[in-house]
Amino acid sequence: MARERRAPAGPFDYSRKLSLRLVFIIGAIFLYAPIVVLVIFSFNDSRRGGNVIWKGFTTKYYEKAFNNDALVEAFINSLAIAFISTLIAVILGALTAVVLWRFRFPLKPVFEGMVSLPIVIPEICMGVSLAVFFSSFGLYVPRDMPFPLNLTNIIIAHITFSFPFAAMVIRTRLNSFNREMEEAAKDLGATEFQVFRDILLPHMKPGLVAGALLAFTLSLDDFVITFFTSGPNTVTFPIKVYSMVRFSVTPEINAASTILILITLLVTFLAMRFQSFEEPRQ
Amino acid sequence: MESYRRNFRAFLAFFTPSFAWLGLFFFVPLGIIWLYSFGETEGLTKIRLTWTLENYKRLLEPEIISLFWRSVWLSVISTAICIVISYPIAMVIATAKAKWKPWLLLVIILPFWTNLLIRTYALLNILGTRGRLNDLLHWLWSAGDRALSMIGLGDYHLLGERFVPVKFLGEPAGVMIGLVYVYLPFAVLPIYASLERLDRSYLEASLDLGASQWRTFRQILLPLSSGGINTAMVITFIPMLGSFLIPDLLGRGQVDMIANVIERQFKSGNDWPFGSALSLFLLYITFILLALQSFHAMRQRKREEARG
Amino acid sequence: MNKSESPIISVKGVTKRFGSFTALQDISLDIRPGEIFALLGPSGCGKSTLLRIIAGLETATEGTVAIDGQDMTGIPANKRPVNMVFQSYAVFPHMSVADNVAYGLKLERRPAAEIREKVAEALAQVHLSDFAHRKPDQLSGGQRQRVALARALVKRPKVLLLDEPLSALDAKLRDAMRLELVKLQESVGVSFVIVTHDQSEALAMADRIAVLKDGVLRQLDSPAALYKRPVDRFVADFIGSINMFAVTGRRAEGGDAARLETAELGAIAVPAAHLPAAGKGALTLAVRPERVKVGAKAQKEAQGEGGLVSVAGRLGDVAFQGNSSIVEVLLEGGGSLSALVSEAEADHLMQAESGSPITAWWALDDMLILPENATAA
C-alpha cells in the first residue's frame, strides 16, 4: 500500500473508536444544523416565513433588515450597551479580582460567594428583582433622555451580571503571577502604585482582554434580564427580534440573526487570536 | 497574600466599588422582592407589605405544583440526555491528539457563544410540522417503507399508511430538544475537564488486571469522573429549571415552566407579590443544589489534596 | 534446552514506530524464568514502550512477543498472564486497599472466600495487613507502591512488570525498597522485568540488564559483565564512571599490534586482539578510575602481564568520598583523568602541593578499546 500505515489504536484511544466518533459527529450536527439552516434560509426568496420551501436566492431581506429603522436602532442600542457595560464591568471585575487575589480579610469567603452569586442564580430572578427595584424606587430613566443615557437601566443590569464573569477570568490570570516579581520591583525601589502600573497591570492584560470579550458577548447575548429592564423606547436587538418572532416569522429575522451570528464569530475569533498571540510569551 | 490591615487604603480602593455595586444593584433588588413576597397588591400598582404568607401558600395550589413538577421533570430528563450525549463527546475530545483538542473543543463551545434567542429561533424554524426535522423524519420514513416493500412487507404498512409529521412545537418533546440543544456545551466542559485530569494509568492498570473495556469504563472511568458528571448535572440543571425563552418560544404557551409563570405575574398578570414568591422559591432550589454540589466538590478536593 | 531454561518471555524483532519516529528498533531478547531483568537506558530510549508492548498496552509495529511459549499477538492486555506495577502506581483512589487488591480476582469470578483469603495473604506479603480498609489517599507513597505490588502479584502473573518502580520514592526509601523488591522476588519466584533509568538500581537488583539507547538494544549481559566488558562507548559511559580518551589516529604496526593516538595520552601500542571486532565510528580508550594508580613514578605490579600505560600530569583536586578519594590528574596533553585511591594514598597525596608533578598508570589489560556503537552496521 502506498499510504502510510497508521499506528493501531491503543486500548484507550477513545477518539479513534468509530462509535464514539459518530456520537461526536452527530452531536456537532445537532448543534450546528439549526444555525446553518437559519443562515441558508436568510437568502430564501419567499415572502412567507417559517423556512418551509426554498424559492431561490436573494439578498433582499438583508436590504430590508438594513432599512428597518427600528431594527437598526435596536442594533445600535445593543452595541452601545455592550460597549459601555463592558468598560465598567472590566474595571469592576479587575478590582474584585485583585481584592480576592491580594488580600486576606474577614468574611472573605462570604464576599467571594456574593461575587459569584450573579453568575449562578437564575436569570429570571435577577431580571425580575432589577425590574422591581427600578420601578419601586422610581429609578427608571425618563423616556426623553438623550442617547445613550436612556439606556442606563439596561447598562446597570448588564454590568451587574457581567462583572463577576470578568472578575473570574481576570483572577485566573492573576493566579499565574509570580509574586517574586512584585518583590523584585519593590526591591529595586518601586512604590506600591508603580508596582501596580508597571508590573501587575501588564501581567493582567490578557485577562482584562479575555474578560472584556466575555462581558461583551454576554451583554450582546442577554435576553431575559434586558426583557425585564428595558422600556418601550429602549429596545435592544434580541428584544426586537423576540417581538418580531412573536408577531410573525419572516426571512428578515433570519437575515438579522445571521448578521449577529457573524459578529459573535468575529468576537470569538478575536478572543482566540488574542489568546494564541499572548500564550507563547508566558 | 497580605492582610487587609497592612495596606487598608489600597484594600478599600479595590474593595469598595464592587462591594457597593453588588449591594445596590444586586442585593437590594433581591431584598425588595423578598419583602414583596410577603406583600399584597392594593389597587393596580401599589403593594403593601403585610407580612402575609398567602403568596407562599399559593405555591401549594395544584396548578403551581403541577407547574413545578413539569419544570423539574423536563429539566431532569433533559439533563440526563445532555450527560449521556456529552460523556462520549468529552471522551473523544479528551483522548484526541493534542493538536486537535482545541478545535474539537471549539466545535462544541462555539454555539454557546451564539445568541440564545437566535439559537432558540433557529430551532423553532426546524421543529415545525413542515420544518427540516420533519423533512428528515419523512425521508427516513420513506426509506424505511421502501426497504420494507423490498423485503415483501410493503402491504402491511408497518410504518403507517403515510407519513404523519411529528408535532414538536407546543409539546414537551420540543421544549426538551430545546433545553438539550442550548445546554449541551455546558455539560461537555466539566466532563471533559475531569477526563483530561484523569491519569490514564488507572485505566491501563484495570485492563492489566484483567478487566474488559466495558468493565473498566463502569468501574474505573465512570467513578473517577463522577466529580465532572456532578458538576455537569448541576450547571445544566439550574439554568434549565429557570429557563424562560425556550419554553416560551418552543412550548408556545402549552408547556410552561416556572419562569414563564413568573414573567406573567410581572408583565401581564400584575401580581408582583406572587411573582416574587415564585422567584424566591426558584432561588432557594438553586441554592440548595449549589450547596449540595459545593459540599460534594469540597469533599472531593480534600481527598485529592490528601492524595498529594 | 531443558524446561527451566526455556524463556518465559520471548521478544522477537519488535519494532515500534509512532508516525515517523522509531521508538524501538528490531529488539529481540529472552527473559528467563525466575530472574530479575532490567531494561535500562536514558529517558526516551524506548524501555517503557517495550514494557507496555509486553503488557499489551501498546501494539508493536513489527515483531512478536511470546509469553511462556504462546504468541501474544492480538491478545489484549486484560487477557495476558502478566501484570504491571505502574510508575504512578495507579492505585484506584475510589477503592479501599483490600478492594484494590481484590479487583483482579473479582474479575476472574473467584469465590468470595478464596478472594478474601488471597487478599489477606497478599497484603501480609507486603506488610500492609493493617491497612486493608484504608483508602489510598490515607497512604504514603511507599505504601501505595506496596498496594500496587500486592494487587499485581495476587493474580499470580507469569511475569511481573515494573515501570520505574522506585522513581517516585525519596532517596532513603528507595534504597530500602530495592532490597525488599529483591527479597519479594525471591519469595514469589516469578520473573520481574524492571524498567529503570538509574544504572545503580539496575546493577544492584538485576540478574541481567538490557541497555537501550534510542530504541536500539546496545548490550544484554549480567551486571558484572556490563561493567567489566561494555561493548561500546555509550554502555561504558552509562554504567559506572570511566575515563575516556578519543582516538584520533590509528596505524597498524608490525605483527599483532596497532598504534592508537590520542590527544591526552599520546600514542599507545595495543595488541590487535584488544581491538573491537564489531562496530563503527571512532574508537575510544577507556579506563575505570579504580584501575588507575597514581604516584611519583609508574611501578609495574607483579601480576600485570601485558604492559603498562603511563601518563605524566599534575595533581589536581582531591575529592573526599569516605573510605576512598577521587584524585584528579591534569594531563600534560590537555584534559584530565580521575583515579580512585584508598584513604591512605589520599592522605599521602594531600601532602603534595596542588600542581606538583604526578604520574598516572594502569595495566594495558585494564584499558578498554571501545567503538562508538557496537550494534551499528
Tab-separated table of N, CA, C and O in Angstrom, chain A residues 11-15 20 30-32 34-35 38 51-52 95-96 99 101-106 108 117 120 122 125 128-130 132 135-137 156 159-160 179 192 217 220-221 223 227 238 242 249 254 260 264 272, chain B residues 1-2 4 7 11 14-15 18 21 25 28-29 32 36 88 91-92 95-96 106-107 110-111 113 115-118 121-122 125-126 130 132 181 200 203 207 213 245 248 259 263 266-267 272 279 282-283 286-287 290:
chain	number	residue	atom	x	y	z
A	11	PRO	N	-5.678	0.880	23.603
A	11	PRO	CA	-6.934	0.482	24.232
A	11	PRO	C	-7.790	1.659	24.702
A	11	PRO	O	-9.002	1.522	24.816
A	12	PHE	N	-7.172	2.806	24.977
A	12	PHE	CA	-7.979	3.927	25.479
A	12	PHE	C	-7.953	5.125	24.559
A	12	PHE	O	-8.175	6.247	24.968
A	13	ASP	N	-7.671	4.886	23.284
A	13	ASP	CA	-7.771	5.965	22.301
A	13	ASP	C	-9.230	6.097	21.883
A	13	ASP	O	-9.608	5.752	20.769
A	14	TYR	N	-10.035	6.613	22.837
A	14	TYR	CA	-11.468	6.697	22.558
A	14	TYR	C	-11.757	7.528	21.323
A	14	TYR	O	-12.726	7.311	20.630
A	15	SER	N	-10.851	8.506	21.075
A	15	SER	CA	-11.121	9.392	19.946
A	15	SER	C	-11.011	8.639	18.629
A	15	SER	O	-11.379	9.149	17.596
A	20	LEU	N	-17.795	6.165	19.046
A	20	LEU	CA	-17.702	7.413	19.811
A	20	LEU	C	-17.552	8.603	18.876
A	20	LEU	O	-18.127	9.668	19.099
A	30	PHE	N	-26.127	18.166	15.351
A	30	PHE	CA	-27.257	18.630	16.154
A	30	PHE	C	-27.057	20.083	16.568
A	30	PHE	O	-27.988	20.898	16.519
A	31	LEU	N	-25.810	20.429	16.935
A	31	LEU	CA	-25.554	21.786	17.406
A	31	LEU	C	-25.556	22.797	16.252
A	31	LEU	O	-25.923	23.950	16.440
A	32	TYR	N	-25.109	22.357	15.086
A	32	TYR	CA	-24.917	23.332	14.010
A	32	TYR	C	-26.038	23.377	12.982
A	32	TYR	O	-26.287	24.419	12.386
A	34	PRO	N	-29.343	23.555	12.970
A	34	PRO	CA	-30.360	24.617	13.013
A	34	PRO	C	-29.803	25.976	12.588
A	34	PRO	O	-30.470	26.719	11.854
A	35	ILE	N	-28.568	26.257	13.020
A	35	ILE	CA	-27.991	27.567	12.682
A	35	ILE	C	-27.700	27.642	11.193
A	35	ILE	O	-27.974	28.652	10.538
A	38	LEU	N	-30.821	28.202	9.351
A	38	LEU	CA	-31.245	29.598	9.526
A	38	LEU	C	-30.495	30.519	8.570
A	38	LEU	O	-31.081	31.366	7.919
A	51	ASN	N	-39.564	29.270	6.836
A	51	ASN	CA	-38.491	28.497	6.205
A	51	ASN	C	-38.988	27.157	5.702
A	51	ASN	O	-38.416	26.122	5.983
A	52	VAL	N	-40.109	27.187	4.963
A	52	VAL	CA	-40.673	25.912	4.560
A	52	VAL	C	-40.117	25.441	3.224
A	52	VAL	O	-39.619	24.340	3.097
A	95	LEU	N	-10.954	45.131	39.787
A	95	LEU	CA	-10.830	45.495	41.203
A	95	LEU	C	-11.181	44.303	42.089
A	95	LEU	O	-10.463	43.973	43.038
A	96	THR	N	-12.291	43.635	41.751
A	96	THR	CA	-12.717	42.486	42.540
A	96	THR	C	-11.647	41.397	42.520
A	96	THR	O	-11.313	40.807	43.553
A	99	VAL	N	-8.715	42.314	44.708
A	99	VAL	CA	-9.048	42.189	46.137
A	99	VAL	C	-8.965	40.736	46.574
A	99	VAL	O	-8.341	40.399	47.578
A	101	TRP	N	-7.473	38.281	45.158
A	101	TRP	CA	-6.186	37.637	44.950
A	101	TRP	C	-5.155	38.134	45.948
A	101	TRP	O	-4.313	37.387	46.416
A	102	ARG	N	-5.283	39.432	46.307
A	102	ARG	CA	-4.191	40.033	47.055
A	102	ARG	C	-4.391	40.031	48.561
A	102	ARG	O	-3.439	39.848	49.314
A	103	PHE	N	-5.630	40.229	48.991
A	103	PHE	CA	-5.831	40.495	50.420
A	103	PHE	C	-6.444	39.324	51.170
A	103	PHE	O	-7.222	38.547	50.632
A	104	ARG	N	-6.062	39.274	52.422
A	104	ARG	CA	-6.710	38.410	53.374
A	104	ARG	C	-7.598	39.322	54.207
A	104	ARG	O	-7.136	40.327	54.722
A	105	PHE	N	-8.889	39.032	54.309
A	105	PHE	CA	-9.728	39.902	55.141
A	105	PHE	C	-10.872	39.091	55.726
A	105	PHE	O	-11.207	38.017	55.214
A	106	PRO	N	-11.473	39.607	56.823
A	106	PRO	CA	-12.522	38.818	57.474
A	106	PRO	C	-13.703	38.604	56.535
A	106	PRO	O	-14.004	39.467	55.717
A	108	LYS	N	-13.964	36.783	54.033
A	108	LYS	CA	-13.602	36.735	52.621
A	108	LYS	C	-14.420	35.698	51.837
A	108	LYS	O	-14.879	35.992	50.729
A	117	LEU	N	-22.528	34.936	43.088
A	117	LEU	CA	-23.971	34.734	43.014
A	117	LEU	C	-24.591	35.144	41.673
A	117	LEU	O	-25.358	34.385	41.098
A	120	VAL	N	-24.554	32.452	39.151
A	120	VAL	CA	-25.271	31.192	39.283
A	120	VAL	C	-26.783	31.321	39.435
A	120	VAL	O	-27.501	30.358	39.158
A	122	PRO	N	-30.694	32.021	38.762
A	122	PRO	CA	-31.462	32.039	37.510
A	122	PRO	C	-31.650	33.472	37.014
A	122	PRO	O	-31.925	34.373	37.801
A	125	CYS	N	-34.752	35.493	37.996
A	125	CYS	CA	-34.802	36.105	39.331
A	125	CYS	C	-34.122	37.469	39.314
A	125	CYS	O	-34.605	38.437	39.898
A	128	VAL	N	-36.281	39.996	37.243
A	128	VAL	CA	-37.463	40.413	37.991
A	128	VAL	C	-37.071	41.373	39.107
A	128	VAL	O	-37.682	42.435	39.289
A	129	SER	N	-36.017	41.021	39.849
A	129	SER	CA	-35.675	41.850	41.007
A	129	SER	C	-35.196	43.232	40.556
A	129	SER	O	-35.541	44.242	41.177
A	130	LEU	N	-34.441	43.292	39.449
A	130	LEU	CA	-33.997	44.602	38.973
A	130	LEU	C	-35.168	45.429	38.464
A	130	LEU	O	-35.232	46.650	38.685
A	132	VAL	N	-38.241	45.292	39.496
A	132	VAL	CA	-38.974	45.760	40.672
A	132	VAL	C	-38.199	46.891	41.350
A	132	VAL	O	-38.764	47.914	41.736
A	135	SER	N	-38.446	50.174	39.318
A	135	SER	CA	-39.758	50.816	39.300
A	135	SER	C	-40.172	51.258	40.697
A	135	SER	O	-40.729	52.329	40.867
A	136	SER	N	-39.866	50.486	41.726
A	136	SER	CA	-40.382	50.879	43.032
A	136	SER	C	-39.581	52.040	43.626
A	136	SER	O	-40.063	52.745	44.481
A	137	PHE	N	-38.353	52.233	43.145
A	137	PHE	CA	-37.610	53.391	43.625
A	137	PHE	C	-37.709	54.558	42.647
A	137	PHE	O	-37.027	55.556	42.789
A	156	ILE	N	-26.862	49.236	33.629
A	156	ILE	CA	-26.633	48.844	35.026
A	156	ILE	C	-26.879	47.350	35.205
A	156	ILE	O	-26.075	46.620	35.800
A	159	ILE	N	-24.030	45.342	33.598
A	159	ILE	CA	-22.793	45.373	34.395
A	159	ILE	C	-22.918	44.409	35.567
A	159	ILE	O	-22.002	43.649	35.876
A	160	THR	N	-24.094	44.416	36.192
A	160	THR	CA	-24.276	43.605	37.392
A	160	THR	C	-24.081	42.122	37.109
A	160	THR	O	-23.485	41.401	37.905
A	179	ARG	N	4.766	36.171	42.439
A	179	ARG	CA	4.845	37.192	43.484
A	179	ARG	C	6.246	37.784	43.648
A	179	ARG	O	6.414	38.914	44.086
A	192	GLU	N	4.296	51.309	45.708
A	192	GLU	CA	3.103	50.478	45.596
A	192	GLU	C	2.397	50.719	44.255
A	192	GLU	O	2.062	49.787	43.523
A	217	THR	N	-19.763	39.705	24.879
A	217	THR	CA	-20.696	38.719	24.302
A	217	THR	C	-21.873	38.471	25.233
A	217	THR	O	-22.996	38.301	24.774
A	220	LEU	N	-24.267	41.313	24.696
A	220	LEU	CA	-24.916	41.226	23.387
A	220	LEU	C	-25.934	40.099	23.363
A	220	LEU	O	-26.930	40.145	22.655
A	221	ASP	N	-25.656	39.073	24.152
A	221	ASP	CA	-26.437	37.845	24.132
A	221	ASP	C	-27.686	37.941	24.987
A	221	ASP	O	-28.658	37.240	24.762
A	223	PHE	N	-30.989	38.171	26.858
A	223	PHE	CA	-32.374	38.471	26.547
A	223	PHE	C	-33.189	38.674	27.816
A	223	PHE	O	-33.826	39.712	27.995
A	227	PHE	N	-35.073	41.980	28.931
A	227	PHE	CA	-36.514	41.916	28.729
A	227	PHE	C	-37.262	42.571	29.884
A	227	PHE	O	-38.277	43.236	29.699
A	238	PRO	N	-31.903	41.727	20.654
A	238	PRO	CA	-32.637	40.499	20.971
A	238	PRO	C	-34.110	40.753	21.307
A	238	PRO	O	-34.982	39.971	20.914
A	242	TYR	N	-37.155	39.236	19.278
A	242	TYR	CA	-38.160	38.474	20.010
A	242	TYR	C	-39.566	38.944	19.639
A	242	TYR	O	-40.444	38.137	19.334
A	249	VAL	N	-43.022	35.113	11.719
A	249	VAL	CA	-41.683	34.652	11.369
A	249	VAL	C	-41.398	35.058	9.929
A	249	VAL	O	-42.082	34.639	9.015
A	254	ASN	N	-34.220	36.105	9.887
A	254	ASN	CA	-33.070	35.247	9.573
A	254	ASN	C	-31.876	36.090	9.168
A	254	ASN	O	-30.750	35.843	9.596
A	260	LEU	N	-25.928	38.983	13.329
A	260	LEU	CA	-25.474	38.894	14.724
A	260	LEU	C	-24.556	37.686	14.936
A	260	LEU	O	-23.565	37.776	15.659
A	264	THR	N	-20.777	37.657	16.441
A	264	THR	CA	-20.319	36.772	17.521
A	264	THR	C	-19.092	35.991	17.094
A	264	THR	O	-18.116	35.863	17.837
A	272	MET	N	-9.782	34.340	20.359
A	272	MET	CA	-8.834	33.251	20.178
A	272	MET	C	-7.507	33.753	19.633
A	272	MET	O	-6.448	33.321	20.058
B	1	MET	N	-0.296	36.380	50.064
B	1	MET	CA	-1.468	37.205	50.360
B	1	MET	C	-1.203	38.040	51.599
B	1	MET	O	-0.589	37.564	52.541
B	2	GLU	N	-1.646	39.281	51.561
B	2	GLU	CA	-1.370	40.124	52.709
B	2	GLU	C	-2.657	40.465	53.449
B	2	GLU	O	-3.750	40.397	52.878
B	4	TYR	N	-5.556	42.696	55.060
B	4	TYR	CA	-6.167	43.945	54.590
B	4	TYR	C	-5.725	45.123	55.448
B	4	TYR	O	-5.762	46.268	55.031
B	7	ASN	N	-2.390	47.414	54.429
B	7	ASN	CA	-2.494	48.499	53.461
B	7	ASN	C	-3.978	48.798	53.280
B	7	ASN	O	-4.573	48.535	52.242
B	11	PHE	N	-6.685	48.476	50.106
B	11	PHE	CA	-7.762	47.494	50.213
B	11	PHE	C	-9.117	48.139	49.940
B	11	PHE	O	-9.906	47.655	49.136
B	14	PHE	N	-9.772	49.019	46.302
B	14	PHE	CA	-10.120	47.886	45.444
B	14	PHE	C	-11.463	47.274	45.813
B	14	PHE	O	-12.191	46.773	44.967
B	15	PHE	N	-11.776	47.323	47.102
B	15	PHE	CA	-12.913	46.574	47.613
B	15	PHE	C	-14.239	47.318	47.429
B	15	PHE	O	-15.242	46.744	46.998
B	18	SER	N	-16.780	47.434	43.908
B	18	SER	CA	-17.551	46.247	43.541
B	18	SER	C	-18.523	45.863	44.652
B	18	SER	O	-19.640	45.413	44.387
B	21	TRP	N	-21.455	48.238	44.395
B	21	TRP	CA	-22.255	47.942	43.203
B	21	TRP	C	-23.137	46.703	43.428
B	21	TRP	O	-24.332	46.716	43.151
B	25	PHE	N	-27.145	47.074	43.414
B	25	PHE	CA	-27.865	46.601	42.237
B	25	PHE	C	-28.118	45.100	42.218
B	25	PHE	O	-28.643	44.562	41.268
B	28	VAL	N	-29.927	44.653	47.129
B	28	VAL	CA	-31.117	45.458	47.433
B	28	VAL	C	-32.299	44.994	46.572
B	28	VAL	O	-33.384	44.726	47.101
B	29	PRO	N	-32.113	44.822	45.247
B	29	PRO	CA	-33.244	44.319	44.456
B	29	PRO	C	-33.759	42.963	44.933
B	29	PRO	O	-34.977	42.762	45.035
B	32	ILE	N	-35.786	43.496	47.939
B	32	ILE	CA	-37.117	44.046	47.674
B	32	ILE	C	-38.089	42.946	47.273
B	32	ILE	O	-39.216	42.887	47.769
B	36	TYR	N	-41.491	41.917	48.961
B	36	TYR	CA	-42.742	41.864	48.183
B	36	TYR	C	-43.435	40.517	48.301
B	36	TYR	O	-44.647	40.418	48.216
B	88	PRO	N	-19.654	10.697	25.889
B	88	PRO	CA	-18.809	10.232	24.774
B	88	PRO	C	-18.129	11.377	24.036
B	88	PRO	O	-16.973	11.237	23.611
B	91	MET	N	-15.190	12.244	25.971
B	91	MET	CA	-14.183	11.192	25.846
B	91	MET	C	-13.382	11.377	24.561
B	91	MET	O	-12.157	11.237	24.545
B	92	VAL	N	-14.101	11.655	23.482
B	92	VAL	CA	-13.415	11.834	22.195
B	92	VAL	C	-12.447	13.012	22.284
B	92	VAL	O	-11.286	12.902	21.893
B	95	THR	N	-9.282	12.382	24.523
B	95	THR	CA	-8.265	11.437	24.063
B	95	THR	C	-7.773	11.767	22.661
B	95	THR	O	-6.985	11.017	22.093
B	96	ALA	N	-8.251	12.880	22.111
B	96	ALA	CA	-7.798	13.239	20.760
B	96	ALA	C	-6.352	13.706	20.824
B	96	ALA	O	-5.818	14.004	21.880
B	106	LEU	N	-13.596	23.747	20.395
B	106	LEU	CA	-14.212	24.926	19.778
B	106	LEU	C	-15.533	24.544	19.112
B	106	LEU	O	-16.524	25.268	19.217
B	107	VAL	N	-15.533	23.378	18.431
B	107	VAL	CA	-16.753	22.918	17.766
B	107	VAL	C	-17.904	22.861	18.768
B	107	VAL	O	-19.034	23.239	18.460
B	110	LEU	N	-18.481	26.801	20.439
B	110	LEU	CA	-18.872	27.913	19.570
B	110	LEU	C	-20.380	28.227	19.637
B	110	LEU	O	-20.754	29.392	19.786
B	111	PRO	N	-21.253	27.216	19.565
B	111	PRO	CA	-22.685	27.529	19.646
B	111	PRO	C	-23.047	28.259	20.933
B	111	PRO	O	-23.957	29.088	20.964
B	113	TRP	N	-21.439	30.504	22.337
B	113	TRP	CA	-21.178	31.934	22.184
B	113	TRP	C	-22.220	32.615	21.311
B	113	TRP	O	-22.249	33.833	21.214
B	115	ASN	N	-25.901	33.826	20.198
B	115	ASN	CA	-27.041	34.360	20.934
B	115	ASN	C	-28.111	33.302	21.218
B	115	ASN	O	-28.549	32.579	20.334
B	116	LEU	N	-28.516	33.246	22.489
B	116	LEU	CA	-29.521	32.261	22.922
B	116	LEU	C	-30.818	32.408	22.144
B	116	LEU	O	-31.414	31.435	21.701
B	117	LEU	N	-31.244	33.659	21.973
B	117	LEU	CA	-32.503	33.896	21.275
B	117	LEU	C	-32.411	33.363	19.844
B	117	LEU	O	-33.329	32.717	19.342
B	118	ILE	N	-31.280	33.636	19.206
B	118	ILE	CA	-31.128	33.198	17.819
B	118	ILE	C	-31.097	31.686	17.729
B	118	ILE	O	-31.686	31.077	16.836
B	121	TYR	N	-34.555	30.495	18.183
B	121	TYR	CA	-35.321	30.816	16.987
B	121	TYR	C	-34.946	29.855	15.857
B	121	TYR	O	-35.826	29.382	15.112
B	122	ALA	N	-33.649	29.548	15.745
B	122	ALA	CA	-33.209	28.615	14.707
B	122	ALA	C	-33.884	27.264	14.897
B	122	ALA	O	-34.313	26.621	13.935
B	125	ASN	N	-37.517	27.197	13.827
B	125	ASN	CA	-37.692	27.020	12.399
B	125	ASN	C	-37.622	25.571	11.972
B	125	ASN	O	-38.223	25.160	10.989
B	126	ILE	N	-36.842	24.813	12.698
B	126	ILE	CA	-36.580	23.428	12.299
B	126	ILE	C	-37.650	22.481	12.799
B	126	ILE	O	-37.975	21.488	12.187
B	130	ARG	N	-43.792	21.412	9.324
B	130	ARG	CA	-43.257	21.384	7.965
B	130	ARG	C	-41.789	21.816	7.976
B	130	ARG	O	-41.256	22.239	6.958
B	132	ARG	N	-37.521	21.343	8.918
B	132	ARG	CA	-36.483	20.418	8.410
B	132	ARG	C	-36.454	19.093	9.144
B	132	ARG	O	-36.155	18.064	8.567
B	181	TYR	N	-30.422	21.162	23.382
B	181	TYR	CA	-29.678	21.889	22.352
B	181	TYR	C	-28.894	23.053	22.951
B	181	TYR	O	-27.718	23.246	22.662
B	200	ARG	N	-4.243	8.258	32.950
B	200	ARG	CA	-4.625	7.142	32.100
B	200	ARG	C	-4.162	5.795	32.669
B	200	ARG	O	-4.702	4.756	32.330
B	203	LEU	N	-6.734	3.401	34.039
B	203	LEU	CA	-7.443	2.570	33.066
B	203	LEU	C	-6.563	1.406	32.627
B	203	LEU	O	-7.013	0.274	32.515
B	207	LEU	N	-7.158	-2.673	32.974
B	207	LEU	CA	-7.057	-3.594	31.847
B	207	LEU	C	-6.009	-4.658	32.144
B	207	LEU	O	-6.208	-5.849	31.910
B	213	GLN	N	-12.879	-3.736	28.525
B	213	GLN	CA	-13.059	-2.304	28.274
B	213	GLN	C	-14.317	-1.790	28.983
B	213	GLN	O	-14.303	-0.744	29.616
B	245	LEU	N	-36.934	31.485	27.816
B	245	LEU	CA	-37.083	31.669	26.377
B	245	LEU	C	-37.474	30.375	25.671
B	245	LEU	O	-38.316	30.376	24.772
B	248	ASP	N	-40.970	29.352	26.278
B	248	ASP	CA	-41.814	30.418	25.738
B	248	ASP	C	-41.977	30.259	24.227
B	248	ASP	O	-43.086	30.299	23.704
B	259	ALA	N	-40.337	29.911	35.035
B	259	ALA	CA	-40.008	31.273	34.618
B	259	ALA	C	-41.130	31.910	33.798
B	259	ALA	O	-41.366	33.113	33.886
B	263	GLU	N	-42.867	35.382	34.748
B	263	GLU	CA	-42.925	36.502	33.809
B	263	GLU	C	-44.349	37.039	33.718
B	263	GLU	O	-44.577	38.242	33.737
B	266	PHE	N	-45.441	39.406	36.393
B	266	PHE	CA	-44.892	40.763	36.345
B	266	PHE	C	-45.346	41.526	35.117
B	266	PHE	O	-45.515	42.724	35.164
B	267	LYS	N	-45.503	40.840	33.995
B	267	LYS	CA	-45.799	41.565	32.760
B	267	LYS	C	-47.295	41.738	32.539
B	267	LYS	O	-47.778	42.836	32.380
B	272	TRP	N	-47.354	41.070	41.478
B	272	TRP	CA	-45.936	41.089	41.845
B	272	TRP	C	-45.625	40.274	43.088
B	272	TRP	O	-44.625	39.557	43.122
B	279	SER	N	-40.281	33.542	42.359
B	279	SER	CA	-38.862	33.766	42.055
B	279	SER	C	-37.987	33.294	43.198
B	279	SER	O	-36.955	32.647	42.991
B	282	LEU	N	-37.690	29.567	43.353
B	282	LEU	CA	-36.716	29.113	42.356
B	282	LEU	C	-35.299	29.348	42.858
B	282	LEU	O	-34.412	28.501	42.718
B	283	LEU	N	-35.117	30.504	43.483
B	283	LEU	CA	-33.801	30.860	44.012
B	283	LEU	C	-33.369	29.882	45.108
B	283	LEU	O	-32.224	29.436	45.142
B	286	THR	N	-32.223	26.651	43.705
B	286	THR	CA	-30.885	26.831	43.166
B	286	THR	C	-29.835	26.764	44.278
B	286	THR	O	-28.818	26.074	44.138
B	287	PHE	N	-30.108	27.469	45.365
B	287	PHE	CA	-29.142	27.500	46.470
B	287	PHE	C	-28.908	26.106	47.035
B	287	PHE	O	-27.774	25.716	47.307
B	290	LEU	N	-26.776	24.145	44.690
B	290	LEU	CA	-25.393	24.615	44.696
B	290	LEU	C	-24.673	24.195	45.966
B	290	LEU	O	-23.504	23.807	45.935
